[in-house]
Amino acid sequence: GFPLLSVIMIQVLGYSTPLLPYQASPIVVAMALGKVPARAGMLLCIALAAATYLILLPLDYAWFTVLGKL
């Protein structure tokens, strides 16, 4: 039931937050080329997801409010 603009803005958060490296193939390729262990890649993805949910999600919500979409 959201307008198209709202859906596009929500997709940015979903697309930029892989919880595990295998969800984004460029991450897996870069890890293989750099010989980065899988554990380090998973920890980085989880840290980025936590930062996204703690910092970017509230900012996105505030942006929706400023634009009058919520």
mmCIF file of N, CA and C in Angstrom:
data_model
loop_
_atom_site.group_PDB
_atom_site.id
_atom_site.type_symbol
_atom_site.label_atom_id
_atom_site.label_comp_id
_atom_site.label_asym_id
_atom_site.label_seq_id
_atom_site.Cartn_x
_atom_site.Cartn_y
_atom_site.Cartn_z
ATOM 1 N N GLY A 1 0.781 -1.177 0.000
ATOM 2 C CA GLY A 1 0.000 0.000 0.000
ATOM 3 C C GLY A 1 0.842 1.269 0.000
ATOM 4 N N PHE A 2 2.186 1.148 -0.016
ATOM 5 C CA PHE A 2 3.031 2.337 -0.065
ATOM 6 C C PHE A 2 3.106 2.881 -1.484
ATOM 7 N N PRO A 3 3.279 4.186 -1.630
ATOM 8 C CA PRO A 3 3.520 4.747 -2.961
ATOM 9 C C PRO A 3 4.876 4.291 -3.499
ATOM 10 N N LEU A 4 5.060 4.417 -4.797
ATOM 11 C CA LEU A 4 6.282 3.944 -5.446
ATOM 12 C C LEU A 4 7.535 4.575 -4.843
ATOM 13 N N LEU A 5 7.523 5.867 -4.575
ATOM 14 C CA LEU A 5 8.688 6.546 -4.001
ATOM 15 C C LEU A 5 9.083 5.945 -2.655
ATOM 16 N N SER A 6 8.097 5.628 -1.830
ATOM 17 C CA SER A 6 8.390 5.035 -0.518
ATOM 18 C C SER A 6 9.009 3.648 -0.668
ATOM 19 N N VAL A 7 8.515 2.861 -1.596
ATOM 20 C CA VAL A 7 9.067 1.513 -1.818
ATOM 21 C C VAL A 7 10.509 1.603 -2.291
ATOM 22 N N ILE A 8 10.781 2.528 -3.192
ATOM 23 C CA ILE A 8 12.148 2.691 -3.690
ATOM 24 C C ILE A 8 13.075 3.109 -2.556
ATOM 25 N N MET A 9 12.637 3.992 -1.683
ATOM 26 C CA MET A 9 13.484 4.432 -0.573
ATOM 27 C C MET A 9 13.720 3.309 0.433
ATOM 28 N N ILE A 10 12.742 2.462 0.663
ATOM 29 C CA ILE A 10 12.896 1.333 1.584
ATOM 30 C C ILE A 10 13.853 0.297 1.005
ATOM 31 N N GLN A 11 13.846 0.127 -0.313
ATOM 32 C CA GLN A 11 14.721 -0.856 -0.943
ATOM 33 C C GLN A 11 16.190 -0.528 -0.749
ATOM 34 N N VAL A 12 16.511 0.733 -0.588
ATOM 35 C CA VAL A 12 17.911 1.116 -0.360
ATOM 36 C C VAL A 12 18.438 0.461 0.910
ATOM 37 N N LEU A 13 17.658 0.487 1.977
ATOM 38 C CA LEU A 13 18.081 -0.166 3.220
ATOM 39 C C LEU A 13 18.207 -1.674 3.047
ATOM 40 N N GLY A 14 17.243 -2.280 2.385
ATOM 41 C CA GLY A 14 17.285 -3.728 2.201
ATOM 42 C C GLY A 14 18.423 -4.177 1.316
ATOM 43 N N TYR A 15 18.695 -3.427 0.284
ATOM 44 C CA TYR A 15 19.748 -3.811 -0.663
ATOM 45 C C TYR A 15 21.131 -3.600 -0.080
ATOM 46 N N SER A 16 21.294 -2.590 0.745
ATOM 47 C CA SER A 16 22.625 -2.267 1.261
ATOM 48 C C SER A 16 22.977 -3.023 2.531
ATOM 49 N N THR A 17 22.153 -3.975 2.933
ATOM 50 C CA THR A 17 22.379 -4.661 4.200
ATOM 51 C C THR A 17 22.377 -6.179 4.047
ATOM 52 N N PRO A 18 23.405 -6.749 3.416
ATOM 53 C CA PRO A 18 23.485 -8.212 3.421
ATOM 54 C C PRO A 18 23.932 -8.695 4.803
ATOM 55 N N LEU A 19 23.193 -9.636 5.378
ATOM 56 C CA LEU A 19 23.566 -10.135 6.703
ATOM 57 C C LEU A 19 24.700 -11.144 6.632
ATOM 58 N N LEU A 20 24.824 -11.830 5.521
ATOM 59 C CA LEU A 20 25.901 -12.793 5.325
ATOM 60 C C LEU A 20 26.539 -12.527 3.961
ATOM 61 N N PRO A 21 27.834 -12.782 3.808
ATOM 62 C CA PRO A 21 28.520 -12.461 2.552
ATOM 63 C C PRO A 21 27.924 -13.139 1.323
ATOM 64 N N TYR A 22 27.393 -14.345 1.450
ATOM 65 C CA TYR A 22 26.904 -15.048 0.265
ATOM 66 C C TYR A 22 25.646 -14.409 -0.320
ATOM 67 N N GLN A 23 25.052 -13.440 0.366
ATOM 68 C CA GLN A 23 23.879 -12.758 -0.160
ATOM 69 C C GLN A 23 24.242 -11.737 -1.232
ATOM 70 N N ALA A 24 25.505 -11.384 -1.336
ATOM 71 C CA ALA A 24 25.962 -10.447 -2.359
ATOM 72 C C ALA A 24 27.222 -11.021 -2.991
ATOM 73 N N SER A 25 27.094 -11.487 -4.206
ATOM 74 C CA SER A 25 28.221 -12.161 -4.856
ATOM 75 C C SER A 25 29.469 -11.287 -5.007
ATOM 76 N N PRO A 26 29.371 -9.966 -5.214
ATOM 77 C CA PRO A 26 30.617 -9.189 -5.273
ATOM 78 C C PRO A 26 31.428 -9.258 -3.980
ATOM 79 N N ILE A 27 30.759 -9.392 -2.850
ATOM 80 C CA ILE A 27 31.478 -9.513 -1.577
ATOM 81 C C ILE A 27 32.253 -10.824 -1.547
ATOM 82 N N VAL A 28 31.632 -11.885 -2.000
ATOM 83 C CA VAL A 28 32.294 -13.195 -2.004
ATOM 84 C C VAL A 28 33.494 -13.177 -2.945
ATOM 85 N N VAL A 29 33.343 -12.591 -4.121
ATOM 86 C CA VAL A 29 34.453 -12.510 -5.079
ATOM 87 C C VAL A 29 35.590 -11.668 -4.501
ATOM 88 N N ALA A 30 35.271 -10.536 -3.903
ATOM 89 C CA ALA A 30 36.310 -9.686 -3.320
ATOM 90 C C ALA A 30 37.021 -10.395 -2.168
ATOM 91 N N MET A 31 36.263 -11.143 -1.377
ATOM 92 C CA MET A 31 36.885 -11.890 -0.279
ATOM 93 C C MET A 31 37.833 -12.956 -0.824
ATOM 94 N N ALA A 32 37.432 -13.622 -1.890
ATOM 95 C CA ALA A 32 38.292 -14.652 -2.478
ATOM 96 C C ALA A 32 39.554 -14.032 -3.078
ATOM 97 N N LEU A 33 39.403 -12.919 -3.781
ATOM 98 C CA LEU A 33 40.571 -12.271 -4.385
ATOM 99 C C LEU A 33 41.525 -11.725 -3.329
ATOM 100 N N GLY A 34 40.987 -11.248 -2.226
ATOM 101 C CA GLY A 34 41.816 -10.699 -1.158
ATOM 102 C C GLY A 34 42.242 -11.712 -0.123
ATOM 103 N N LYS A 35 41.825 -12.968 -0.322
ATOM 104 C CA LYS A 35 42.138 -14.049 0.615
ATOM 105 C C LYS A 35 41.687 -13.710 2.036
ATOM 106 N N VAL A 36 40.478 -13.171 2.133
ATOM 107 C CA VAL A 36 39.893 -12.821 3.419
ATOM 108 C C VAL A 36 39.120 -14.039 3.932
ATOM 109 N N PRO A 37 39.317 -14.449 5.177
ATOM 110 C CA PRO A 37 38.590 -15.602 5.702
ATOM 111 C C PRO A 37 37.076 -15.329 5.786
ATOM 112 N N ALA A 38 36.298 -16.379 5.671
ATOM 113 C CA ALA A 38 34.836 -16.252 5.688
ATOM 114 C C ALA A 38 34.350 -15.648 7.003
ATOM 115 N N ARG A 39 34.979 -16.009 8.094
ATOM 116 C CA ARG A 39 34.576 -15.471 9.399
ATOM 117 C C ARG A 39 34.707 -13.953 9.434
ATOM 118 N N ALA A 40 35.792 -13.424 8.907
ATOM 119 C CA ALA A 40 35.991 -11.969 8.882
ATOM 120 C C ALA A 40 34.937 -11.293 8.010
ATOM 121 N N GLY A 41 34.604 -11.914 6.893
ATOM 122 C CA GLY A 41 33.566 -11.361 6.033
ATOM 123 C C GLY A 41 32.210 -11.358 6.705
ATOM 124 N N MET A 42 31.910 -12.435 7.417
ATOM 125 C CA MET A 42 30.624 -12.499 8.123
ATOM 126 C C MET A 42 30.563 -11.460 9.244
ATOM 127 N N LEU A 43 31.652 -11.296 9.973
ATOM 128 C CA LEU A 43 31.670 -10.291 11.047
ATOM 129 C C LEU A 43 31.499 -8.880 10.491
ATOM 130 N N LEU A 44 32.122 -8.607 9.351
ATOM 131 C CA LEU A 44 31.965 -7.299 8.729
ATOM 132 C C LEU A 44 30.521 -7.066 8.295
ATOM 133 N N CYS A 45 29.908 -8.063 7.665
ATOM 134 C CA CYS A 45 28.519 -7.918 7.216
ATOM 135 C C CYS A 45 27.577 -7.713 8.402
ATOM 136 N N ILE A 46 27.797 -8.443 9.481
ATOM 137 C CA ILE A 46 26.937 -8.300 10.658
ATOM 138 C C ILE A 46 27.141 -6.929 11.302
ATOM 139 N N ALA A 47 28.385 -6.452 11.337
ATOM 140 C CA ALA A 47 28.649 -5.122 11.893
ATOM 141 C C ALA A 47 27.996 -4.034 11.041
ATOM 142 N N LEU A 48 28.077 -4.180 9.722
ATOM 143 C CA LEU A 48 27.439 -3.203 8.841
ATOM 144 C C LEU A 48 25.921 -3.233 8.972
ATOM 145 N N ALA A 49 25.361 -4.435 9.133
ATOM 146 C CA ALA A 49 23.913 -4.542 9.321
ATOM 147 C C ALA A 49 23.493 -3.887 10.634
ATOM 148 N N ALA A 50 24.266 -4.094 11.687
ATOM 149 C CA ALA A 50 23.943 -3.468 12.978
ATOM 150 C C ALA A 50 24.010 -1.946 12.867
ATOM 151 N N ALA A 51 25.047 -1.445 12.198
ATOM 152 C CA ALA A 51 25.162 0.004 12.016
ATOM 153 C C ALA A 51 24.000 0.539 11.185
ATOM 154 N N THR A 52 23.600 -0.215 10.186
ATOM 155 C CA THR A 52 22.480 0.211 9.350
ATOM 156 C C THR A 52 21.204 0.302 10.165
ATOM 157 N N TYR A 53 20.928 -0.713 10.958
ATOM 158 C CA TYR A 53 19.691 -0.725 11.735
ATOM 159 C C TYR A 53 19.704 0.279 12.882
ATOM 160 N N LEU A 54 20.888 0.553 13.442
ATOM 161 C CA LEU A 54 20.958 1.480 14.568
ATOM 162 C C LEU A 54 21.075 2.943 14.144
ATOM 163 N N ILE A 55 21.687 3.193 12.975
ATOM 164 C CA ILE A 55 21.926 4.578 12.546
ATOM 165 C C ILE A 55 21.091 4.948 11.318
ATOM 166 N N LEU A 56 21.195 4.145 10.265
ATOM 167 C CA LEU A 56 20.549 4.526 9.005
ATOM 168 C C LEU A 56 19.038 4.348 9.014
ATOM 169 N N LEU A 57 18.539 3.343 9.690
ATOM 170 C CA LEU A 57 17.088 3.141 9.738
ATOM 171 C C LEU A 57 16.371 4.307 10.420
ATOM 172 N N PRO A 58 16.849 4.775 11.589
ATOM 173 C CA PRO A 58 16.205 5.962 12.169
ATOM 174 C C PRO A 58 16.332 7.202 11.275
ATOM 175 N N LEU A 59 17.480 7.357 10.599
ATOM 176 C CA LEU A 59 17.630 8.486 9.684
ATOM 177 C C LEU A 59 16.655 8.384 8.517
ATOM 178 N N ASP A 60 16.478 7.180 8.006
ATOM 179 C CA ASP A 60 15.529 6.963 6.913
ATOM 180 C C ASP A 60 14.101 7.258 7.375
ATOM 181 N N TYR A 61 13.773 6.838 8.579
ATOM 182 C CA TYR A 61 12.444 7.125 9.140
ATOM 183 C C TYR A 61 12.236 8.638 9.284
ATOM 184 N N ALA A 62 13.270 9.327 9.759
ATOM 185 C CA ALA A 62 13.178 10.784 9.889
ATOM 186 C C ALA A 62 13.007 11.435 8.519
ATOM 187 N N TRP A 63 13.703 10.902 7.519
ATOM 188 C CA TRP A 63 13.590 11.433 6.166
ATOM 189 C C TRP A 63 12.191 11.241 5.614
ATOM 190 N N PHE A 64 11.600 10.051 5.860
ATOM 191 C CA PHE A 64 10.213 9.822 5.447
ATOM 192 C C PHE A 64 9.291 10.849 6.098
ATOM 193 N N THR A 65 9.542 11.130 7.377
ATOM 194 C CA THR A 65 8.704 12.071 8.106
ATOM 195 C C THR A 65 8.853 13.483 7.541
ATOM 196 N N VAL A 66 10.072 13.895 7.248
ATOM 197 C CA VAL A 66 10.320 15.227 6.687
ATOM 198 C C VAL A 66 9.621 15.382 5.335
ATOM 199 N N LEU A 67 9.667 14.329 4.539
ATOM 200 C CA LEU A 67 9.029 14.382 3.218
ATOM 201 C C LEU A 67 7.522 14.259 3.291
ATOM 202 N N GLY A 68 7.009 13.889 4.465
ATOM 203 C CA GLY A 68 5.563 13.747 4.629
ATOM 204 C C GLY A 68 5.028 12.438 4.101
ATOM 205 N N LYS A 69 5.881 11.425 3.977
ATOM 206 C CA LYS A 69 5.460 10.123 3.449
ATOM 207 C C LYS A 69 4.954 9.190 4.539
ATOM 208 N N LEU A 70 5.195 9.534 5.817
ATOM 209 C CA LEU A 70 4.693 8.712 6.928
ATOM 210 C C LEU A 70 3.734 9.507 7.766
#
